Coordinates of C-alpha atoms in Angstrom, one line a residue:
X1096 CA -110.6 -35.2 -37.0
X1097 CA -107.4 -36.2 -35.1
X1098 CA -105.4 -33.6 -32.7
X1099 CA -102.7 -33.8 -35.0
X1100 CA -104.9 -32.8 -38.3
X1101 CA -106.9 -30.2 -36.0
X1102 CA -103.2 -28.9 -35.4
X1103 CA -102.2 -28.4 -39.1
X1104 CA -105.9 -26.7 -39.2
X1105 CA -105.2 -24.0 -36.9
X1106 CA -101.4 -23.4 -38.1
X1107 CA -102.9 -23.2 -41.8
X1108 CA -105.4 -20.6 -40.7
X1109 CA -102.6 -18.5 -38.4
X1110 CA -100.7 -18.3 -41.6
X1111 CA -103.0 -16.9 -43.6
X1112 CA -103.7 -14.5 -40.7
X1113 CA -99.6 -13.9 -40.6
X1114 CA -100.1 -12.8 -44.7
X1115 CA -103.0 -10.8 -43.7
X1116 CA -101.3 -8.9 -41.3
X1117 CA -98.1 -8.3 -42.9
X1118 CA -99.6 -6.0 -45.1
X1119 CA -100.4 -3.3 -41.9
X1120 CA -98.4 -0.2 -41.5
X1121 CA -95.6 0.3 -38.8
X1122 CA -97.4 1.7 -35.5
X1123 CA -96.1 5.0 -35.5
X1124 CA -97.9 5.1 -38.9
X1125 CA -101.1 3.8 -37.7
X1126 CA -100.8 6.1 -35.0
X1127 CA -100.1 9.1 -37.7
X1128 CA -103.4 8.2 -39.4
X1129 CA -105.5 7.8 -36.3
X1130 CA -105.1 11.6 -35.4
X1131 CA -106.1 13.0 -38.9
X1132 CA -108.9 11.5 -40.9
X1133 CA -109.3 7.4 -40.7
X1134 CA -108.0 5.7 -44.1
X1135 CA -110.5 4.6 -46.4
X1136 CA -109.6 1.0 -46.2
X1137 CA -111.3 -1.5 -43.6
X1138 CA -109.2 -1.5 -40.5
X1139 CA -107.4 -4.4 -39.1
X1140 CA -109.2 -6.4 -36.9
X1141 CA -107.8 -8.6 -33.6
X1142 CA -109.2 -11.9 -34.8
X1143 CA -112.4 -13.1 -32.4
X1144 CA -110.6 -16.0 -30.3
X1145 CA -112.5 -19.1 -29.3
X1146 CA -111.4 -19.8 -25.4
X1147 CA -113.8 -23.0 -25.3
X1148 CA -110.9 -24.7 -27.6
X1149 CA -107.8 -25.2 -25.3
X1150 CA -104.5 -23.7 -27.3
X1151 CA -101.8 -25.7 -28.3
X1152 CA -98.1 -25.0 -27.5
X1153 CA -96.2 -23.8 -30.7
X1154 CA -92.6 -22.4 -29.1
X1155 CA -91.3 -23.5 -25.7
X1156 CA -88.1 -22.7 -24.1
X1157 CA -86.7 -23.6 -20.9
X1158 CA -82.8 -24.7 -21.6
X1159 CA -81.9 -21.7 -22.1
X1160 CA -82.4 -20.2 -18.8
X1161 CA -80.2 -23.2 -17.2
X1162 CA -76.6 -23.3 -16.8
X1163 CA -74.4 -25.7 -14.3
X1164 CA -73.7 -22.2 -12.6
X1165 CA -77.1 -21.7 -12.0
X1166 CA -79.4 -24.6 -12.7
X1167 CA -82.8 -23.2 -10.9
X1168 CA -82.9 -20.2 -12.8
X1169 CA -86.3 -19.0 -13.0
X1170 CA -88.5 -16.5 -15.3
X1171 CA -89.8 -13.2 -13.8
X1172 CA -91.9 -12.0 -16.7
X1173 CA -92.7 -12.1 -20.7
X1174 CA -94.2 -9.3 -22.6
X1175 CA -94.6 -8.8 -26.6
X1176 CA -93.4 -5.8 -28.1
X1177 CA -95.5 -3.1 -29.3
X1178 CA -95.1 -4.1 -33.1
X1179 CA -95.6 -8.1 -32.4
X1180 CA -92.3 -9.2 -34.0
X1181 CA -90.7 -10.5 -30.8
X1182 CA -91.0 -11.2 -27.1
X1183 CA -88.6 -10.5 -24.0
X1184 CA -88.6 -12.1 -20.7
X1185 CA -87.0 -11.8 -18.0
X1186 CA -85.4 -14.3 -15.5
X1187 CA -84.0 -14.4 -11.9
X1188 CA -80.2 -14.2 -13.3
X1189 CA -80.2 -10.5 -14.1
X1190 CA -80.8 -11.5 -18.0
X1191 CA -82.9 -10.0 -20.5
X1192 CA -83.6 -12.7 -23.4
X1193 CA -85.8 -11.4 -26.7
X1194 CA -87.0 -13.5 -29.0
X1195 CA -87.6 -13.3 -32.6
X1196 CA -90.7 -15.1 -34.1
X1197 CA -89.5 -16.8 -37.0
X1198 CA -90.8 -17.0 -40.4
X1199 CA -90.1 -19.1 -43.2
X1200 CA -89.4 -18.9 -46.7
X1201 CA -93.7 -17.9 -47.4
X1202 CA -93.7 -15.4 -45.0
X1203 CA -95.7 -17.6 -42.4
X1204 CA -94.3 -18.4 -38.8
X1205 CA -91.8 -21.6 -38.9
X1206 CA -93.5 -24.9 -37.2
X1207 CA -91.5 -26.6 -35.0
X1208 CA -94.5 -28.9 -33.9
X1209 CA -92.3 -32.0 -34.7
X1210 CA -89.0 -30.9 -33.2
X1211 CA -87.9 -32.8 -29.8
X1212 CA -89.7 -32.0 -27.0
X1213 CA -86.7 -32.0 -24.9
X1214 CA -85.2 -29.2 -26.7
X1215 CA -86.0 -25.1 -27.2
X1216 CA -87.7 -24.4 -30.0
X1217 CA -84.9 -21.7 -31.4
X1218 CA -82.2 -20.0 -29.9
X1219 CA -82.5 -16.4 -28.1
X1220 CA -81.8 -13.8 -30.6
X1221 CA -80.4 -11.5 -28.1
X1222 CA -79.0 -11.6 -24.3
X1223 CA -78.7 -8.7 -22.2
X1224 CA -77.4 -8.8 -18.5
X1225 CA -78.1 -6.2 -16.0
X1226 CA -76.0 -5.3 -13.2
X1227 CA -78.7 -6.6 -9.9
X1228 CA -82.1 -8.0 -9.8
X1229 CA -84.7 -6.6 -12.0
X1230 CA -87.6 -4.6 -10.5
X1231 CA -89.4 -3.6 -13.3
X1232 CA -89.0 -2.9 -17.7
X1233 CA -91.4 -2.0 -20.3
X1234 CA -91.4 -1.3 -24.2
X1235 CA -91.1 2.1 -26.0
X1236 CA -94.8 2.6 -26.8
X1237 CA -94.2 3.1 -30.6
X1238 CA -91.7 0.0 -31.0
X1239 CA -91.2 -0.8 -35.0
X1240 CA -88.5 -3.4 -35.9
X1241 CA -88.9 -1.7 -39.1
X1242 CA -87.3 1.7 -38.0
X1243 CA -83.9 0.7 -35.4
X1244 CA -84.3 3.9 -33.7
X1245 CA -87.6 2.9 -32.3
X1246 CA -86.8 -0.3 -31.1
X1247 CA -85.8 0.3 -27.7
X1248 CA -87.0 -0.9 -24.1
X1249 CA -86.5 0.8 -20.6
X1250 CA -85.3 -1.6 -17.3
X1251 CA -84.9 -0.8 -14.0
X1252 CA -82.7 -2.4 -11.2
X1253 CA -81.7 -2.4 -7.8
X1254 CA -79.2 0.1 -6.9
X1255 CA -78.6 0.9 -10.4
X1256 CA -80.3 4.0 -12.5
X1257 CA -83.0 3.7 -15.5
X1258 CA -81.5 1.4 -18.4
X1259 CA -82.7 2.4 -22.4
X1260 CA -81.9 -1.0 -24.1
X1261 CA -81.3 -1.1 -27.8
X1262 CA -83.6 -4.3 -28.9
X1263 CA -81.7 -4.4 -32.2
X1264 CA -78.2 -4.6 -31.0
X1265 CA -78.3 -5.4 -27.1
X1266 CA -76.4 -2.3 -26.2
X1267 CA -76.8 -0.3 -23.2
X1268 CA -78.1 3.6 -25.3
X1269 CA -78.4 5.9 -22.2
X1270 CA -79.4 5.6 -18.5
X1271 CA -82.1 7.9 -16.6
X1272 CA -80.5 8.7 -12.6
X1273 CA -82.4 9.5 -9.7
X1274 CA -80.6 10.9 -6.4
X1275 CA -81.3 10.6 -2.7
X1276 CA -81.0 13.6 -0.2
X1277 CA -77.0 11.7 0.4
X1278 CA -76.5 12.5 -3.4
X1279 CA -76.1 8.7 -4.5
X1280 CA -77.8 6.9 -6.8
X1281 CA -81.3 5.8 -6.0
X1282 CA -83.3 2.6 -8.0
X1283 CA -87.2 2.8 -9.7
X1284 CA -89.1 0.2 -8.2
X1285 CA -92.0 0.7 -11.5
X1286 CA -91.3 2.2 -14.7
X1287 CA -93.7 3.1 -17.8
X1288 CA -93.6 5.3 -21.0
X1289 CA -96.2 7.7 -21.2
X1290 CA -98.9 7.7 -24.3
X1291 CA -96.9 10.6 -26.2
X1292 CA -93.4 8.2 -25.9
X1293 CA -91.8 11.3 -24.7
X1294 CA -91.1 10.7 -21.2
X1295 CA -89.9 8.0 -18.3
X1296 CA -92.7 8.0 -15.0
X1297 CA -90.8 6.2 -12.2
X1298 CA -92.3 5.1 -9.2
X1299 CA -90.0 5.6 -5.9
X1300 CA -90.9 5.2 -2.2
X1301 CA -94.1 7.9 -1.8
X1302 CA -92.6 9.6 -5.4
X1303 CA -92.8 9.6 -9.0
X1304 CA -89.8 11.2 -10.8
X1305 CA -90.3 12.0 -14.3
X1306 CA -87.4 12.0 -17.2
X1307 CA -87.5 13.6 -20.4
X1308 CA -86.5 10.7 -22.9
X1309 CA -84.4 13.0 -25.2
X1310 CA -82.6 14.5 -21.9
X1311 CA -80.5 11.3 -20.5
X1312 CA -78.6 11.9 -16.7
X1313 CA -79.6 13.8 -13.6
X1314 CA -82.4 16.1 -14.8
X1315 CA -85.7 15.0 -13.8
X1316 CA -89.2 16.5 -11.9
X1317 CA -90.3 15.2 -9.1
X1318 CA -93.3 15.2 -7.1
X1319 CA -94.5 13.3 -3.8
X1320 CA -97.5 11.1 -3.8
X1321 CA -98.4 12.6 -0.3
X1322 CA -100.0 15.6 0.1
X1323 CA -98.9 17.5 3.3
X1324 CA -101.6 16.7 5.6
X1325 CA -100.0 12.5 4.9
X1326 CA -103.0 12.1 2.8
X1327 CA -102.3 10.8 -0.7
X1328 CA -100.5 7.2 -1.7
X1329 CA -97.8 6.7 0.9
X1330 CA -95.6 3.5 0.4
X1331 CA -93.8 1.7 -2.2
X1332 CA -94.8 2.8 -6.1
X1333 CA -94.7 -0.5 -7.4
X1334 CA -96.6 -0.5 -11.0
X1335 CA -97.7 2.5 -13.4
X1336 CA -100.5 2.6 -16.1
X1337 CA -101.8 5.1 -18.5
X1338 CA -105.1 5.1 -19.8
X1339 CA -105.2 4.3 -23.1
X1340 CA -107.7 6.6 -24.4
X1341 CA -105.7 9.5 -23.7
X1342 CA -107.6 10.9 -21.1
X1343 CA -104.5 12.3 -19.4
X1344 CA -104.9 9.9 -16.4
X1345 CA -102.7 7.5 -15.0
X1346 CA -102.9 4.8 -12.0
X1347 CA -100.1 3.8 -9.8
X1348 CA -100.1 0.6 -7.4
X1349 CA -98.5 0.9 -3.7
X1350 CA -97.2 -1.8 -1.7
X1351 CA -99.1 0.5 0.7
X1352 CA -102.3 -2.0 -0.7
X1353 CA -103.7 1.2 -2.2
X1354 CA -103.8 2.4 -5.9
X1355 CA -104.2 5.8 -6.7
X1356 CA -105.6 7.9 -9.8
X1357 CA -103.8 10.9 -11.4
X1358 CA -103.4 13.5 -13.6
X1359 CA -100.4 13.1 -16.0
X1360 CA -99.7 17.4 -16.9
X1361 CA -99.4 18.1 -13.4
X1362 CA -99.7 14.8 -11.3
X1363 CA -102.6 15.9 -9.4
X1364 CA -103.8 13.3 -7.0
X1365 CA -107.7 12.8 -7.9
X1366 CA -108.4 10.0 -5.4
X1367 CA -107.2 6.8 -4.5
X1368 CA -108.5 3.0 -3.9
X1369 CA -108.8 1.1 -1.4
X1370 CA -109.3 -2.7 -1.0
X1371 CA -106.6 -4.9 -2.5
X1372 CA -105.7 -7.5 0.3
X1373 CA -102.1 -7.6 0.1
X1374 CA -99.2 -5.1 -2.0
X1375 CA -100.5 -3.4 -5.0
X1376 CA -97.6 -5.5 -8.0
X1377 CA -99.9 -4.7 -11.5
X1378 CA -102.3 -2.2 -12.5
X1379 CA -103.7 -2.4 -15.9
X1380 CA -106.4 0.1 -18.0
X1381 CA -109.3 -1.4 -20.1
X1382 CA -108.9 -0.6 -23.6
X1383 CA -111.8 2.3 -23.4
X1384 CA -110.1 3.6 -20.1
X1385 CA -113.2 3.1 -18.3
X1386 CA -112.4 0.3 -16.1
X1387 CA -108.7 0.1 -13.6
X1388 CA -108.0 -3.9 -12.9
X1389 CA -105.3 -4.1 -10.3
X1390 CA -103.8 -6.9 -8.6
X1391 CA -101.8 -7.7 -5.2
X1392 CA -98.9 -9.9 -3.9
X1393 CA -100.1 -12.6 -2.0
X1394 CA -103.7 -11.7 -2.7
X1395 CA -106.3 -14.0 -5.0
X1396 CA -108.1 -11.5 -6.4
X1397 CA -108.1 -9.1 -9.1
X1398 CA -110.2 -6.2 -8.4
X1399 CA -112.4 -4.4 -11.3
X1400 CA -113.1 -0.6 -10.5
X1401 CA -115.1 1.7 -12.9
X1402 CA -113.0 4.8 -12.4
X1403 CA -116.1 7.0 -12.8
X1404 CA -117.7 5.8 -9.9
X1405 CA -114.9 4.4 -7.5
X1406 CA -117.1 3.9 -4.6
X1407 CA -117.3 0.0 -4.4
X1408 CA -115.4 -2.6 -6.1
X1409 CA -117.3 -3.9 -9.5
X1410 CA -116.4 -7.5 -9.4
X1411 CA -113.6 -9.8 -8.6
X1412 CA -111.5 -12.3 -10.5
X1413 CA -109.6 -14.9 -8.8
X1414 CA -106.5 -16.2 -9.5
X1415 CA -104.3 -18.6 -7.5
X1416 CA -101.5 -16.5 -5.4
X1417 CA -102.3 -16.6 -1.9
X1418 CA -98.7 -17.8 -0.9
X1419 CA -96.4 -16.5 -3.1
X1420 CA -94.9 -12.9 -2.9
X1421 CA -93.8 -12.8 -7.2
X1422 CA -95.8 -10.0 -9.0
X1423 CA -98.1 -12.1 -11.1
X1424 CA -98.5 -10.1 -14.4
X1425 CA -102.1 -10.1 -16.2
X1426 CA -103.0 -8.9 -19.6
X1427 CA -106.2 -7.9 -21.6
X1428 CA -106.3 -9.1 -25.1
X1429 CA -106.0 -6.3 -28.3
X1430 CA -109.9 -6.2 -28.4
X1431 CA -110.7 -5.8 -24.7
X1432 CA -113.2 -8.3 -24.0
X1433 CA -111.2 -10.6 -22.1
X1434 CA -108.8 -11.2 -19.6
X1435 CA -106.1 -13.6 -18.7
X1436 CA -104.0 -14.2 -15.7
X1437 CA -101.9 -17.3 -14.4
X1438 CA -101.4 -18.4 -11.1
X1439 CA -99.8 -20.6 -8.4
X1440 CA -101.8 -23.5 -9.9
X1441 CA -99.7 -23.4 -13.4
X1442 CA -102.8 -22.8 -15.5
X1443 CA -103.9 -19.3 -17.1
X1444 CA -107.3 -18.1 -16.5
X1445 CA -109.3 -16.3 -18.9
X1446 CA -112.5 -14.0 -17.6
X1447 CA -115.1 -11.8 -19.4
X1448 CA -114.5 -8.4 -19.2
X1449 CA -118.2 -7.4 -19.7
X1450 CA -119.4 -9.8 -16.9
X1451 CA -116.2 -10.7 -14.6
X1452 CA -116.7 -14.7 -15.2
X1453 CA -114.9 -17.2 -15.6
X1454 CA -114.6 -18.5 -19.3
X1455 CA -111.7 -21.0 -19.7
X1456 CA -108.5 -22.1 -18.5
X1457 CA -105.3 -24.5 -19.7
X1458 CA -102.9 -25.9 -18.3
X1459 CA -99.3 -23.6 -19.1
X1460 CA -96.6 -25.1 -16.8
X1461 CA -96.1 -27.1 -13.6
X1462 CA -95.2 -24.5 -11.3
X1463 CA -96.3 -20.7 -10.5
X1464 CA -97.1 -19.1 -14.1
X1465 CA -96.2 -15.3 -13.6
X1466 CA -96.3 -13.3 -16.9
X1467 CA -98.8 -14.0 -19.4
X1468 CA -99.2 -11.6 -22.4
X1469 CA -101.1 -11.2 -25.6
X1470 CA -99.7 -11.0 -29.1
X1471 CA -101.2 -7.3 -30.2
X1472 CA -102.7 -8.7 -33.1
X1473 CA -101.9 -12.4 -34.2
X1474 CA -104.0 -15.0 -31.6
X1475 CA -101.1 -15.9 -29.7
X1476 CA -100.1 -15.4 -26.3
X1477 CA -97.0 -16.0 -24.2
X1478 CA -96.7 -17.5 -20.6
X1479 CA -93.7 -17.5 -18.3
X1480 CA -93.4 -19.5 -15.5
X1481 CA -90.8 -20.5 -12.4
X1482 CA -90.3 -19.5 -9.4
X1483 CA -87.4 -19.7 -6.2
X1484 CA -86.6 -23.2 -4.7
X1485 CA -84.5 -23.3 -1.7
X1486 CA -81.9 -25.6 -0.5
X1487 CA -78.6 -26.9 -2.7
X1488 CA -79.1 -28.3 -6.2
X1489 CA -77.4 -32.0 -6.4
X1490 CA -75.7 -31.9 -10.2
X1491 CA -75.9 -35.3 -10.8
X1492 CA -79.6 -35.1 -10.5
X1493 CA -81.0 -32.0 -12.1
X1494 CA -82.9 -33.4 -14.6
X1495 CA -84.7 -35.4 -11.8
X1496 CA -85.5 -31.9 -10.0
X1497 CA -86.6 -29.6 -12.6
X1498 CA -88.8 -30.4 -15.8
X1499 CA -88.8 -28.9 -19.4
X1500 CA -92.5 -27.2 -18.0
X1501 CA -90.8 -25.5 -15.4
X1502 CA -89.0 -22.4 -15.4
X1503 CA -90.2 -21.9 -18.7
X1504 CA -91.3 -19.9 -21.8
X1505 CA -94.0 -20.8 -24.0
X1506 CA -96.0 -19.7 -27.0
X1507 CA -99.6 -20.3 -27.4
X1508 CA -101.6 -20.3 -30.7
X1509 CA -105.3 -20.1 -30.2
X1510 CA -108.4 -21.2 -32.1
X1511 CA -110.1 -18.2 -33.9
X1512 CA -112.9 -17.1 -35.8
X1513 CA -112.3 -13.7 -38.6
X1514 CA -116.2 -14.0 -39.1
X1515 CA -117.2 -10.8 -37.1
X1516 CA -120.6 -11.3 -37.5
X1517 CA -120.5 -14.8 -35.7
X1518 CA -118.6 -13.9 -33.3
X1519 CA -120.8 -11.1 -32.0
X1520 CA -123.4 -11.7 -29.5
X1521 CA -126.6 -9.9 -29.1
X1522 CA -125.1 -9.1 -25.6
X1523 CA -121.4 -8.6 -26.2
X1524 CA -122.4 -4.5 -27.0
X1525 CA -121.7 -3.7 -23.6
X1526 CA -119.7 -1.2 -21.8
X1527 CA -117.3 -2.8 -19.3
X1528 CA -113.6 -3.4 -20.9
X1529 CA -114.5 -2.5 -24.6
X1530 CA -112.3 -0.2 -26.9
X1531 CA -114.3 2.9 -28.8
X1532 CA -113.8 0.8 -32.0
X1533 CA -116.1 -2.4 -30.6
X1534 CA -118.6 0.4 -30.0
X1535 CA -118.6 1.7 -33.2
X1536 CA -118.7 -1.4 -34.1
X1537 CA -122.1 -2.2 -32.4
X1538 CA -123.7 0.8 -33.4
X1539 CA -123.5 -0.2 -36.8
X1540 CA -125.0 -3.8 -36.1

């Protein structure tokens, strides 16, 4: 079979997937049903990727992001939405730019395999500029393109206060504002929603201020990540997670090289890590809320802890980011048995949750890919790459300079199997990085 016919394969299978999965509820209605009794019907499952088979490329963008104004604009980030019907990245020029993922007349996602390659694959469905240079943004945890008031995301900048974005319309909603002792204005370096959607954490230097959603302006708690002997989390609070199985806790990353564990009621400090080589830029929870991966600027590991035993370090993962100072993003895919991270190298590197090793890796851009995220059900994933080259830009030869793989966005389709059954090893019922459903799931193999 020929790469192109192995091509219309895979697209003809995602499509029937699409139709499969456009028959879900809205998350907030999952959500609903999760807390009281679980439906009758057979619940969704995240399709059982095959990482041996390299993906193939089915949206890329990278014109976009270039203007004669600023031709070495570069991406910062990408991260899917909550509901899976679009994407927003991020790049160096203060701009926000989501993306629809469009559908054709069936239902199924457009193919654009056969447009120009020297072209985007669609136009940006929305553009939103902030006023400085982005620290940090994250989704409304119960995003629904089907219900507008939902569809919001939060941003933080420098010098500027906490941003609620309107994803439907672009518009600025509300902003969150922190204060300094001098009474000005004072910028989040980290931002995340808790589990409940209710509230704003904000990570500050050796702080966390807390905003009620529905409460926009001034009014905030706020509570010191040092305890008064100077023992806590001192430093920058540069990344927030909360666990996912709604144990209460949540982890926050220090430049400080530290990460720390708390409680989310009262912000107790329970204890804090120790061992990341350079700043603390991502922390992320597996999807049973077991296991805390964390990763550093400059540093070419990610670090596994089990957060019920933190004394040593359960494995490493390495990625290529010794000389760069960008905040590489990783993400764990819907199931939770795998990660995937890019790197200096311009490849993404997936690794085995249960185990730590290495599984596969493909080639995503020609310079530093820093965001990579998972679609939260379809077996997609999207990469972002770019990063800051000094000196003056000669007009006439831009081209020359930078490539349609660089400073780039692209969408990747991978190879899947829905046979459960297959996919399942007699090993693959461990512990490390799997959700309570995979468990379930075991028990009744």
């Amino acid at each position: 079979m020929g790469e192109q016919e192995e091509e219309e394969a895979a697209s003809e299978q995602q499509q029937q997937l699409i139709r499969e999965s456009a028959e879900l509820e809205t998350p907030t209605e999952v959500v609903e049903e999760t807390a009281a009794d679980k439906p009758s019907e057979e619940p969704y499952r995240w399709p059982v990727i095959q990482y041996d088979v390299p993906p193939y490329r089915t949206y890329h963008f990278f014109k976009q992001f270039r203007t004669p104004s600023n031709p070495n604009n570069f991406l910062k980030g990408v991260k899917w939405s909550p509901d899976g019907s679009c994407f927003l990245a991020c790049s160096d020029d203060n701009t926000f730019s989501l993306y629809n993922l469009p559908y054709d007349e069936s239902g199924g996602l457009a193919d654009f395999s056969s447009s120009d390659a020297d072209t985007d694959s669609y136009a940006a469905s929305l553009f939103m500029s902030d006023g400085e240079s982005v620290y940090d943004y994250c989704w409304y945890p119960y995003m629904s393109s089907s219900s507008p008031e939902t569809c919001v995301f939060a941003s933080t900048t420098r010098d500027h206060p906490i941003h609620l974005w309107d994803a439907s319309t672009g518009e600025l909603r509300c902003t969150y504002r922190a204060y300094d002792a001098m009474d000005e204005i004072t910028a989040a370096f980290s931002i995340a929603f808790n589990p409940a959607g209710t509230k704003i954490f904000a990570g500050y230097n050796k702080s966390i201020r807390i905003f009620d959603i529905h409460r926009p302006g001034r009014d905030f708690t706020q509570h010191s990540t040092l305890r008064g002997n100077k023992e806590g989390q001192s430093g920058i609070i540069s990344s927030i997670a909360f666990c996912p199985s709604h144990s209460g806790l949540l982890a926050t990353g220090s430049y400080s090289q530290t990460t720390a564990i708390h409680r989310e009621d009262n912000m107790e400090l329970l204890y804090v890590l120790h061992g990341q080589e350079g700043g603390v830029t991502h922390v992320q929870f597996s999807k049973d809320g077991n296991y805390l991966y964390t990763g550093g600027r400059k540093d070419p590991y990610i670090l596994c802890w089990d957060i019920r035993k933190t004394v040593d370090i359960v494995y490493k993962m390495y990625r290529s980011s010794e000389t760069t100072n960008q905040r590489i993003y990783f993400d764990i895919e819907p199931q939770g048995q795998h990660l995937g991270s890019g790197g200096q190298d311009g490849s993404v590197h997936i690794y085995n949750l249960q185990t730590g090793q290495w599984v596969a890796s493909f080639r995503a851009a020609s310079d530093t890919v820093n965001g990579f995220s998972f679609h939260p059900f379809l077996p997609m994933a999207a990469s972002s790459s770019g990063h800051r080259r000094f000196g003056v830009l000669d007009d006439s030869n831009d081209d020359v300079l930078l490539t349609g793989d660089e400073n780039c966005v692209s969408v990747w389709s991978f190879s899947y199997s829905t046979s459960f059954e297959n996919a399942v090893s007699p090993n693959s019922c461990g512990s490390n990085g799997k959700s309570e459903l995979d468990e379930d799931l075991c028990q009744e193999l």
